[in-house]
């Protein structure tokens, strides 16, 4: 079993819909929780991060962490065609060697006009 | 516009050949990561460096892969000999210190026939 599980999709929604993307994890030591967005044939780019449990909002994006359930979510409000991409969750624990990220496999999202 | 650069963008080679991928981290970043991305496994950390010193290469097949940082502006990942199962997209990312924010390059798409 992988440390981080993510539904690969693909997920197709109409423009303007609310999108919910989720990951579960098994390592209770994870402290930082991140969402990366990856467009086709590009490298991932950091979208949002949260430390420990709670919510964080940035414009149309909300990241949510529930450490008791080992479950994280990314919500996208008023989705746009430009949001079509693969979304990767990532998690890390700070060790003596620094922050090593463990990624989910990504959820492919398509927002249709 | 600071960004991570990688060369080549695409590489097709025959089994048994040597492959060298290069990465130029963002100027001033002292941590460099090498990842491999496949559909099945997602993003896997192969190795990372801080201040040019290798900190962890446990994700890398030691018999055929090697990673180096000849200087602060160049990181290399070498595969010798290459095998079809090495076909993947290889990403380099850079960051600062022990911070979790990583900035990814555009990747090298490797196909081994």
XYZ file of N, CA and C in Angstrom:
678
model
N 0.849 -1.193 0.000
C 0.000 0.000 0.000
C 0.882 1.239 0.000
N 0.518 2.207 -0.840
C 1.298 3.437 -0.918
C 1.005 4.308 0.300
N 1.993 5.148 0.645
C 1.819 6.072 1.775
C 0.747 7.116 1.480
N 0.626 7.500 0.210
C -0.349 8.512 -0.188
C -1.182 7.947 -1.329
N -2.500 7.973 -1.168
C -3.412 7.442 -2.179
C -4.248 8.583 -2.762
N -4.371 8.565 -4.076
C -5.129 9.624 -4.750
C -5.861 9.010 -5.934
N -7.125 9.315 -6.072
C -7.913 8.804 -7.185
C -7.410 9.445 -8.474
N -7.035 8.643 -9.468
C -6.450 9.218 -10.686
C -7.434 9.919 -11.611
N -8.737 9.705 -11.382
C -9.729 10.275 -12.283
C -9.730 9.517 -13.599
N -10.030 10.123 -14.748
C -10.185 11.561 -14.902
C -11.523 12.061 -14.354
N -11.522 13.337 -13.967
C -12.699 13.987 -13.442
C -13.084 15.074 -14.439
N -14.338 15.025 -14.913
C -14.798 16.005 -15.885
C -15.983 16.762 -15.300
N -15.906 18.089 -15.281
C -16.973 18.913 -14.692
C -17.297 20.056 -15.639
N -18.503 20.608 -15.540
C -18.832 21.784 -16.363
C -18.239 23.048 -15.747
N -17.992 24.017 -16.570
C -17.486 25.308 -16.091
C -18.409 25.872 -15.014
N -17.794 26.394 -13.950
C -18.570 26.975 -12.859
C -18.850 26.008 -11.719
N -18.581 24.736 -11.928
C -18.844 23.733 -10.889
C -17.830 23.855 -9.754
N -18.213 23.301 -8.604
C -17.274 23.169 -7.481
C -16.603 21.800 -7.617
N -15.292 21.822 -7.536
C -14.516 20.588 -7.681
C -13.940 20.201 -6.323
N -13.987 18.926 -6.025
C -13.395 18.410 -4.795
C -12.370 17.338 -5.152
N -11.142 17.552 -4.742
C -10.058 16.604 -4.987
C -9.541 16.135 -3.633
N -9.220 14.840 -3.539
C -8.909 14.292 -2.231
C -7.708 13.363 -2.254
N -7.077 13.251 -1.085
C -5.997 12.288 -0.877
C -6.126 11.713 0.521
N -5.745 10.459 0.646
C -5.621 9.854 1.964
C -4.168 9.447 2.158
N -3.761 9.340 3.404
C -2.373 8.984 3.669
C -2.308 8.094 4.899
N -1.170 7.428 5.061
C -1.047 6.478 6.162
C -0.001 6.903 7.195
N 0.919 7.813 6.830
C 1.994 8.205 7.734
C 1.548 9.366 8.622
N 1.321 9.085 9.892
C 0.822 10.123 10.797
C 1.880 11.184 11.108
N 3.121 10.956 10.690
C 4.186 11.930 10.957
C 4.173 13.097 9.970
N 3.425 12.996 8.887
C 3.396 14.091 7.911
C 2.937 15.379 8.583
N 3.656 16.471 8.276
C 3.365 17.761 8.902
C 2.883 18.805 7.895
N 3.452 18.776 6.706
C 3.113 19.752 5.677
C 2.326 19.058 4.577
N 1.303 19.745 4.105
C 0.418 19.169 3.109
C 0.289 20.166 1.965
N 0.576 19.698 0.768
C 0.647 20.579 -0.366
C -0.203 20.087 -1.524
N -0.580 21.005 -2.354
C -1.226 20.690 -3.630
C -0.412 21.324 -4.746
N -0.058 20.486 -5.713
C 0.639 20.950 -6.903
C -0.298 20.810 -8.100
N -0.160 21.712 -9.054
C -0.905 21.647 -10.304
C 0.100 21.385 -11.420
N -0.255 20.477 -12.309
C 0.646 20.142 -13.410
C -0.119 20.171 -14.729
N 0.268 21.106 -15.583
C -0.295 21.153 -16.928
C 0.457 20.165 -17.810
N -0.199 19.794 -18.921
C 0.369 18.793 -19.814
C 1.767 19.205 -20.294
N 2.701 18.311 -20.170
C 4.091 18.484 -20.601
C 4.808 19.640 -19.878
N 4.373 19.877 -18.642
C 5.034 20.878 -17.799
C 5.393 20.231 -16.470
N 6.250 20.902 -15.715
C 6.539 20.448 -14.376
C 5.458 20.870 -13.398
N 5.329 20.162 -12.277
C 4.350 20.565 -11.257
C 4.700 21.935 -10.675
N 3.685 22.702 -10.303
C 3.889 23.988 -9.637
C 3.060 24.010 -8.360
N 3.669 24.561 -7.319
C 3.005 24.593 -6.023
C 1.804 25.533 -6.072
N 0.678 24.986 -5.654
C -0.573 25.754 -5.651
C -0.874 26.289 -4.247
N -0.852 25.393 -3.274
C -1.174 25.763 -1.905
C -0.497 24.807 -0.946
N -0.314 25.272 0.276
C 0.189 24.371 1.303
C -0.462 24.705 2.637
N -0.562 23.710 3.499
C -1.041 23.921 4.857
C -0.124 23.176 5.806
N -0.050 23.686 6.999
C 0.742 23.033 8.047
C -0.227 22.490 9.076
N -0.147 21.185 9.338
C -1.005 20.513 10.298
C -2.475 20.587 9.856
N -3.404 20.500 10.785
C -4.820 20.452 10.425
C -5.397 21.836 10.179
N -6.548 21.869 9.499
C -7.241 23.131 9.303
C -7.489 23.432 7.854
N -8.006 24.632 7.630
C -8.355 25.096 6.289
C -7.473 26.261 5.897
N -7.287 26.403 4.591
C -6.590 27.571 4.064
C -7.236 27.954 2.753
N -7.521 29.227 2.607
C -8.214 29.693 1.413
C -7.322 30.647 0.625
N -7.373 30.507 -0.710
C -6.623 31.422 -1.568
C -7.440 31.620 -2.838
N -8.183 32.697 -2.870
C -9.029 32.962 -4.030
C -10.091 31.885 -4.187
N -10.108 31.222 -5.326
C -11.119 30.190 -5.576
C -10.729 28.830 -4.997
N -9.546 28.748 -4.405
C -9.026 27.475 -3.907
C -9.066 27.417 -2.382
N -9.501 26.261 -1.861
C -9.489 26.012 -0.421
C -8.842 24.660 -0.179
N -7.827 24.639 0.682
C -7.188 23.385 1.070
C -7.630 23.039 2.478
N -7.907 21.777 2.679
C -8.424 21.316 3.973
C -7.639 20.085 4.407
N -7.259 20.054 5.677
C -6.518 18.906 6.208
C -7.241 18.391 7.442
N -7.494 17.094 7.474
C -8.067 16.443 8.651
C -7.088 15.356 9.077
N -6.225 15.690 10.034
C -5.187 14.734 10.437
C -5.777 13.548 11.178
N -6.906 13.729 11.840
C -7.494 12.610 12.578
C -7.968 11.520 11.628
N -8.399 11.937 10.437
C -8.859 10.970 9.434
C -7.788 10.673 8.393
N -6.656 11.374 8.481
C -5.577 11.248 7.487
C -6.143 11.477 6.076
N -6.739 12.645 5.924
C -7.494 12.952 4.704
C -7.284 14.418 4.388
N -6.918 14.712 3.127
C -6.800 16.110 2.731
C -7.615 16.352 1.474
N -8.066 17.596 1.327
C -8.915 17.949 0.191
C -8.492 19.278 -0.394
N -8.776 19.425 -1.675
C -8.641 20.708 -2.356
C -9.967 20.984 -3.035
N -10.553 22.153 -2.722
C -11.800 22.556 -3.346
C -11.515 23.710 -4.309
N -12.106 23.619 -5.465
C -11.999 24.692 -6.456
C -13.402 25.204 -6.715
N -13.627 26.479 -6.404
C -14.950 27.087 -6.661
C -14.951 27.733 -8.041
N -16.143 27.815 -8.636
C -16.288 28.489 -9.930
C -15.187 28.022 -10.896
N -15.127 26.730 -11.110
C -14.050 26.164 -11.925
C -14.054 26.736 -13.344
N -12.859 26.892 -13.879
C -12.648 27.474 -15.204
C -11.926 26.471 -16.109
N -12.098 26.592 -17.418
C -11.355 25.702 -18.329
C -9.843 25.742 -18.085
N -9.349 26.900 -17.634
C -7.912 27.015 -17.359
C -7.474 26.203 -16.138
N -8.440 25.700 -15.369
C -8.117 24.826 -14.237
C -7.861 23.387 -14.680
N -8.119 23.099 -15.954
C -7.903 21.743 -16.463
C -6.427 21.398 -16.380
N -6.111 20.394 -15.586
C -4.727 20.018 -15.301
C -4.760 18.761 -14.443
N -3.599 18.269 -14.106
C -3.492 17.188 -13.127
C -3.099 17.796 -11.791
N -3.809 17.418 -10.744
C -3.557 17.950 -9.404
C -2.925 16.867 -8.544
N -1.778 17.181 -8.005
C -1.015 16.236 -7.185
C -1.007 16.707 -5.740
N -1.367 15.814 -4.847
C -1.162 16.141 -3.445
C 0.252 15.698 -3.066
N 0.820 16.365 -2.082
C 2.153 16.014 -1.608
C 2.219 16.268 -0.113
N 3.033 15.479 0.559
C 3.128 15.597 2.002
C 4.571 15.428 2.417
N 4.903 16.006 3.563
C 6.288 15.880 3.996
C 6.395 15.910 5.509
N 7.491 15.375 5.960
C 7.860 15.461 7.362
C 9.292 15.965 7.396
N 9.546 16.917 8.283
C 10.883 17.501 8.360
C 11.800 16.542 9.101
N 12.851 16.114 8.432
C 13.836 15.228 9.061
C 15.183 15.947 9.079
N 16.177 15.255 9.603
C 17.506 15.851 9.621
C 18.014 16.173 8.234
N 17.516 15.441 7.275
C 17.932 15.666 5.895
C 17.107 16.696 5.172
N 16.098 17.255 5.869
C 15.274 18.255 5.209
C 13.886 17.729 4.918
N 13.170 18.430 4.055
C 11.801 18.066 3.724
C 11.756 17.194 2.477
N 11.474 15.915 2.660
C 11.278 15.035 1.513
C 9.790 14.940 1.256
N 9.399 15.184 0.014
C 7.995 15.142 -0.346
C 7.595 13.757 -0.823
N 6.416 13.328 -0.394
C 5.800 12.110 -0.915
C 4.553 12.536 -1.672
N 4.490 12.173 -2.946
C 3.407 12.628 -3.817
C 2.352 11.555 -4.019
N 1.111 12.001 -4.216
C 0.087 11.132 -4.765
C 0.312 11.006 -6.261
N -0.422 10.102 -6.901
C -0.220 9.876 -8.332
C -0.902 10.930 -9.196
N -1.761 11.759 -8.581
C -2.392 12.838 -9.328
C -3.796 12.513 -9.786
N -4.652 13.536 -9.804
C -6.011 13.437 -10.347
C -6.103 14.353 -11.550
N -6.501 13.778 -12.676
C -6.637 14.565 -13.904
C -8.012 15.232 -13.924
N -8.017 16.546 -14.046
C -9.271 17.319 -14.047
C -9.475 17.984 -15.401
N -10.704 17.883 -15.916
C -11.054 18.607 -17.130
C -12.300 19.425 -16.852
N -12.220 20.714 -17.093
C -13.349 21.613 -16.923
C -13.850 21.965 -18.314
N -15.101 21.564 -18.581
C -15.670 21.725 -19.926
C -16.455 23.029 -20.041
N -16.377 23.632 -21.209
C -17.150 24.856 -21.467
C -18.649 24.540 -21.536
N 13.165 36.257 -15.003
C 12.199 35.234 -14.624
C 12.964 33.977 -14.206
N 13.102 33.736 -12.900
C 13.885 32.629 -12.402
C 13.134 31.336 -12.587
N 13.789 30.359 -13.208
C 13.154 29.061 -13.359
C 14.225 27.996 -13.477
N 13.809 26.759 -13.222
C 14.694 25.616 -13.378
C 14.689 25.205 -14.848
N 15.858 24.982 -15.395
C 15.931 24.538 -16.788
C 16.479 23.111 -16.842
N 15.997 22.358 -17.822
C 16.437 20.986 -18.001
C 16.711 20.730 -19.471
N 17.750 19.952 -19.729
C 18.042 19.527 -21.097
C 18.472 18.069 -21.091
N 18.160 17.312 -22.162
C 17.255 17.709 -23.241
C 15.795 17.633 -22.801
N 14.869 18.155 -23.574
C 13.445 18.046 -23.249
C 12.912 16.665 -23.609
N 13.426 16.123 -24.673
C 13.035 14.791 -25.114
C 14.278 14.012 -25.511
N 14.268 12.712 -25.173
C 15.392 11.860 -25.534
C 14.868 10.482 -25.877
N 15.202 10.007 -27.077
C 14.878 8.650 -27.482
C 16.206 7.930 -27.688
N 16.348 6.790 -27.069
C 17.600 6.068 -27.166
C 17.335 4.576 -27.179
N 18.339 3.828 -27.561
C 18.202 2.374 -27.591
C 18.707 1.767 -26.288
N 18.125 0.676 -25.961
C 18.533 -0.050 -24.753
C 20.051 -0.253 -24.752
N 20.651 -0.036 -23.598
C 22.086 -0.222 -23.469
C 22.901 1.043 -23.616
N 22.285 2.088 -24.164
C 23.003 3.347 -24.353
C 23.049 4.148 -23.057
N 24.035 5.020 -22.973
C 24.151 5.931 -21.830
C 23.282 7.169 -22.068
N 22.616 7.598 -21.015
C 21.777 8.799 -21.093
C 22.229 9.772 -20.006
N 22.419 11.008 -20.376
C 22.761 12.050 -19.391
C 21.733 13.171 -19.477
N 21.148 13.499 -18.345
C 20.183 14.594 -18.255
C 20.791 15.697 -17.393
N 20.540 16.937 -17.766
C 21.134 18.070 -17.076
C 20.066 19.005 -16.532
N 20.437 19.653 -15.443
C 19.511 20.563 -14.769
C 20.271 21.772 -14.266
N 19.686 22.939 -14.505
C 20.234 24.169 -13.923
C 19.227 24.681 -12.900
N 19.566 24.609 -11.610
C 18.615 25.078 -10.593
C 18.482 26.594 -10.620
N 17.473 27.089 -9.931
C 17.294 28.531 -9.805
C 18.487 29.107 -9.041
N 19.011 30.205 -9.552
C 20.181 30.832 -8.933
C 19.901 31.159 -7.471
N 20.800 30.682 -6.611
C 20.635 30.931 -5.179
C 20.001 29.772 -4.429
N 19.333 28.886 -5.142
C 18.776 27.700 -4.491
C 19.886 26.716 -4.195
N 19.860 26.122 -2.988
C 20.955 25.232 -2.610
C 20.522 23.776 -2.450
N 19.251 23.492 -2.749
C 18.775 22.112 -2.669
C 18.243 21.699 -4.035
N 18.676 20.552 -4.506
C 18.273 20.058 -5.827
C 17.751 18.631 -5.693
N 16.620 18.391 -6.340
C 15.959 17.088 -6.296
C 15.842 16.518 -7.708
N 15.963 15.194 -7.803
C 15.653 14.487 -9.053
C 14.474 13.565 -8.796
N 13.453 13.664 -9.674
C 12.274 12.815 -9.587
C 12.081 12.090 -10.914
N 11.368 10.973 -10.832
C 10.931 10.250 -12.025
C 9.412 10.153 -11.943
N 8.737 10.426 -13.066
C 7.277 10.357 -13.089
C 6.801 9.354 -14.137
N 5.984 8.405 -13.710
C 5.326 7.463 -14.601
C 3.846 7.438 -14.254
N 3.051 6.944 -15.179
C 1.603 6.871 -14.935
C 1.303 5.968 -13.740
N 2.016 4.867 -13.659
C 1.701 3.885 -12.623
C 2.184 4.311 -11.238
N 3.388 4.857 -11.170
C 4.001 5.159 -9.866
C 3.893 6.622 -9.470
N 3.545 7.486 -10.398
C 3.518 8.910 -10.082
C 4.919 9.467 -9.958
N 5.084 10.470 -9.112
C 6.380 11.109 -8.908
C 7.154 10.395 -7.812
N 8.321 9.924 -8.167
C 9.165 9.220 -7.204
C 10.469 9.989 -7.039
N 10.869 10.201 -5.799
C 12.131 10.883 -5.540
C 13.286 9.919 -5.777
N 14.214 10.327 -6.616
C 15.386 9.489 -6.890
C 16.558 9.875 -6.000
N 16.823 11.181 -5.909
C 17.993 11.654 -5.154
C 17.843 13.137 -4.871
N 18.541 13.607 -3.824
C 18.590 15.046 -3.656
C 19.893 15.489 -3.007
N 20.219 16.735 -3.252
C 21.480 17.338 -2.831
C 21.197 18.619 -2.054
N 22.062 18.904 -1.106
C 22.052 20.223 -0.481
C 23.475 20.738 -0.488
N 23.614 21.970 -0.939
C 24.958 22.567 -1.064
C 25.904 21.635 -1.820
N 25.376 21.001 -2.853
C 26.089 20.118 -3.785
C 26.421 18.758 -3.201
N 26.148 18.534 -1.911
C 26.448 17.233 -1.308
C 25.223 16.337 -1.398
N 25.397 15.078 -1.801
C 24.247 14.161 -1.864
C 23.748 13.849 -0.461
N 22.431 14.035 -0.243
C 21.846 13.738 1.064
C 21.122 12.405 1.077
N 20.540 12.069 -0.037
C 19.749 10.844 -0.083
C 19.621 10.405 -1.530
N 20.058 9.202 -1.820
C 19.851 8.650 -3.168
C 19.231 7.273 -3.065
N 18.480 7.041 -2.002
C 17.912 5.721 -1.761
C 16.843 5.336 -2.788
N 16.298 6.311 -3.487
C 15.279 6.007 -4.485
C 15.829 5.631 -5.839
N 17.135 5.605 -5.949
C 17.777 5.416 -7.238
C 18.368 4.015 -7.355
N 18.130 3.332 -8.493
C 18.810 2.047 -8.728
C 20.315 2.296 -8.839
N 21.061 1.832 -7.861
C 22.486 2.189 -7.759
C 23.337 1.610 -8.873
N 22.900 0.473 -9.408
C 23.769 -0.198 -10.366
C 23.843 0.529 -11.700
N 22.822 1.349 -12.017
C 22.810 1.963 -13.337
C 22.626 3.473 -13.309
N 22.176 4.011 -12.201
C 21.906 5.445 -12.096
C 22.993 6.117 -11.263
N 23.329 7.332 -11.666
C 24.227 8.138 -10.838
C 23.826 9.602 -10.968
N 23.943 10.324 -9.860
C 23.597 11.748 -9.844
C 24.749 12.519 -9.242
N 25.031 13.684 -9.840
C 26.138 14.515 -9.368
C 25.779 15.979 -9.490
N 26.535 16.805 -8.738
C 26.451 18.265 -8.903
C 27.874 18.783 -9.068
N 28.352 18.858 -10.285
C 29.721 19.332 -10.523
C 29.941 20.747 -9.997
N 28.913 21.586 -10.059
C 28.988 22.904 -9.439
C 27.573 23.348 -9.067
N 27.471 24.508 -8.463
C 26.181 24.951 -7.914
C 25.147 25.234 -8.984
N 25.574 25.372 -10.232
C 24.636 25.711 -11.303
C 24.310 24.526 -12.195
N 24.796 23.333 -11.874
C 24.574 22.187 -12.748
C 24.408 20.909 -11.931
N 23.321 20.202 -12.205
C 23.107 18.876 -11.651
C 22.922 17.920 -12.817
N 23.465 16.713 -12.692
C 23.332 15.733 -13.765
C 22.795 14.423 -13.216
N 22.026 13.745 -14.067
C 21.520 12.407 -13.771
C 21.903 11.532 -14.952
N 22.604 10.462 -14.649
C 23.116 9.608 -15.705
C 22.566 8.196 -15.539
N 22.209 7.577 -16.658
C 21.763 6.201 -16.653
C 22.668 5.425 -17.611
N 23.313 4.400 -17.096
C 24.207 3.582 -17.914
C 24.266 2.159 -17.365
N 23.833 1.149 -18.107
C 23.151 1.228 -19.390
C 21.645 1.462 -19.212
N 21.021 2.097 -20.176
C 19.583 2.361 -20.087
C 18.796 1.102 -20.453
N 17.579 1.008 -19.887
C 16.688 -0.114 -20.143
C 15.296 0.439 -20.463
N 14.468 -0.345 -21.190
C 13.118 0.142 -21.521
C 12.314 0.565 -20.293
N 12.502 -0.088 -19.155
C 11.748 0.277 -17.951
C 12.153 1.637 -17.380
N 13.215 2.225 -17.902
C 13.619 3.568 -17.479
C 12.821 4.655 -18.199
N 12.009 4.272 -19.164
C 11.196 5.245 -19.903
C 10.248 5.950 -18.937
N 10.343 7.259 -18.894
C 9.585 8.060 -17.924
C 9.896 9.527 -18.198
N 9.266 10.405 -17.431
C 9.647 11.820 -17.444
C 10.482 12.079 -16.190
N 11.636 12.657 -16.372
C 12.536 12.934 -15.259
C 12.512 14.431 -14.975
N 12.188 14.758 -13.729
C 12.109 16.161 -13.322
C 13.225 16.495 -12.348
N 13.710 17.696 -12.502
C 14.608 18.289 -11.537
C 13.824 19.396 -10.834
N 14.056 19.562 -9.547
C 13.427 20.644 -8.788
C 14.487 21.270 -7.888
N 14.331 22.532 -7.591
C 15.264 23.172 -6.663
C 14.500 23.919 -5.582
N 15.178 24.151 -4.475
C 14.571 24.848 -3.347
C 15.644 25.448 -2.458
N 15.167 26.044 -1.352
C 16.082 26.700 -0.425
C 16.135 25.948 0.894
N 17.304 25.591 1.336
C 17.506 24.987 2.643
C 16.611 23.783 2.886
N 15.987 23.766 4.069
C 15.120 22.647 4.422
C 13.659 22.953 4.106
N 13.411 24.054 3.405
C 12.042 24.422 3.067
C 11.379 23.400 2.170
N 10.069 23.313 2.260
C 9.351 22.310 1.482
C 8.964 22.804 0.102
N 9.107 24.098 -0.178
C 8.727 24.593 -1.498
C 9.768 24.179 -2.516
N 9.313 23.477 -3.517
C 10.204 23.019 -4.569
C 9.704 23.555 -5.908
N 10.633 23.996 -6.713
C 10.321 24.569 -8.016
C 10.824 23.607 -9.078
N 9.885 23.143 -9.897
C 10.185 22.093 -10.855
C 10.574 22.643 -12.217
N 11.478 21.920 -12.876
C 11.775 22.203 -14.263
C 10.731 21.566 -15.168
N 10.891 21.734 -16.489
C 9.895 21.218 -17.436
C 10.006 19.718 -17.687
N 11.089 19.095 -17.217
C 11.215 17.656 -17.362
C 11.953 17.221 -18.616
N 12.522 16.019 -18.549
C 13.107 15.345 -19.714
C 12.293 14.080 -19.943
N 11.686 13.984 -21.130
C 10.892 12.793 -21.463
C 11.812 11.785 -22.112
N 12.077 10.684 -21.414
C 13.007 9.660 -21.893
C 12.250 8.448 -22.408
N 12.594 8.022 -23.603
C 12.042 6.802 -24.181
C 13.199 5.894 -24.539
N 13.210 4.708 -23.953
C 14.251 3.725 -24.238
C 13.615 2.568 -25.009
N 14.098 2.345 -26.226
C 13.487 1.301 -27.075
C 14.334 0.019 -27.085
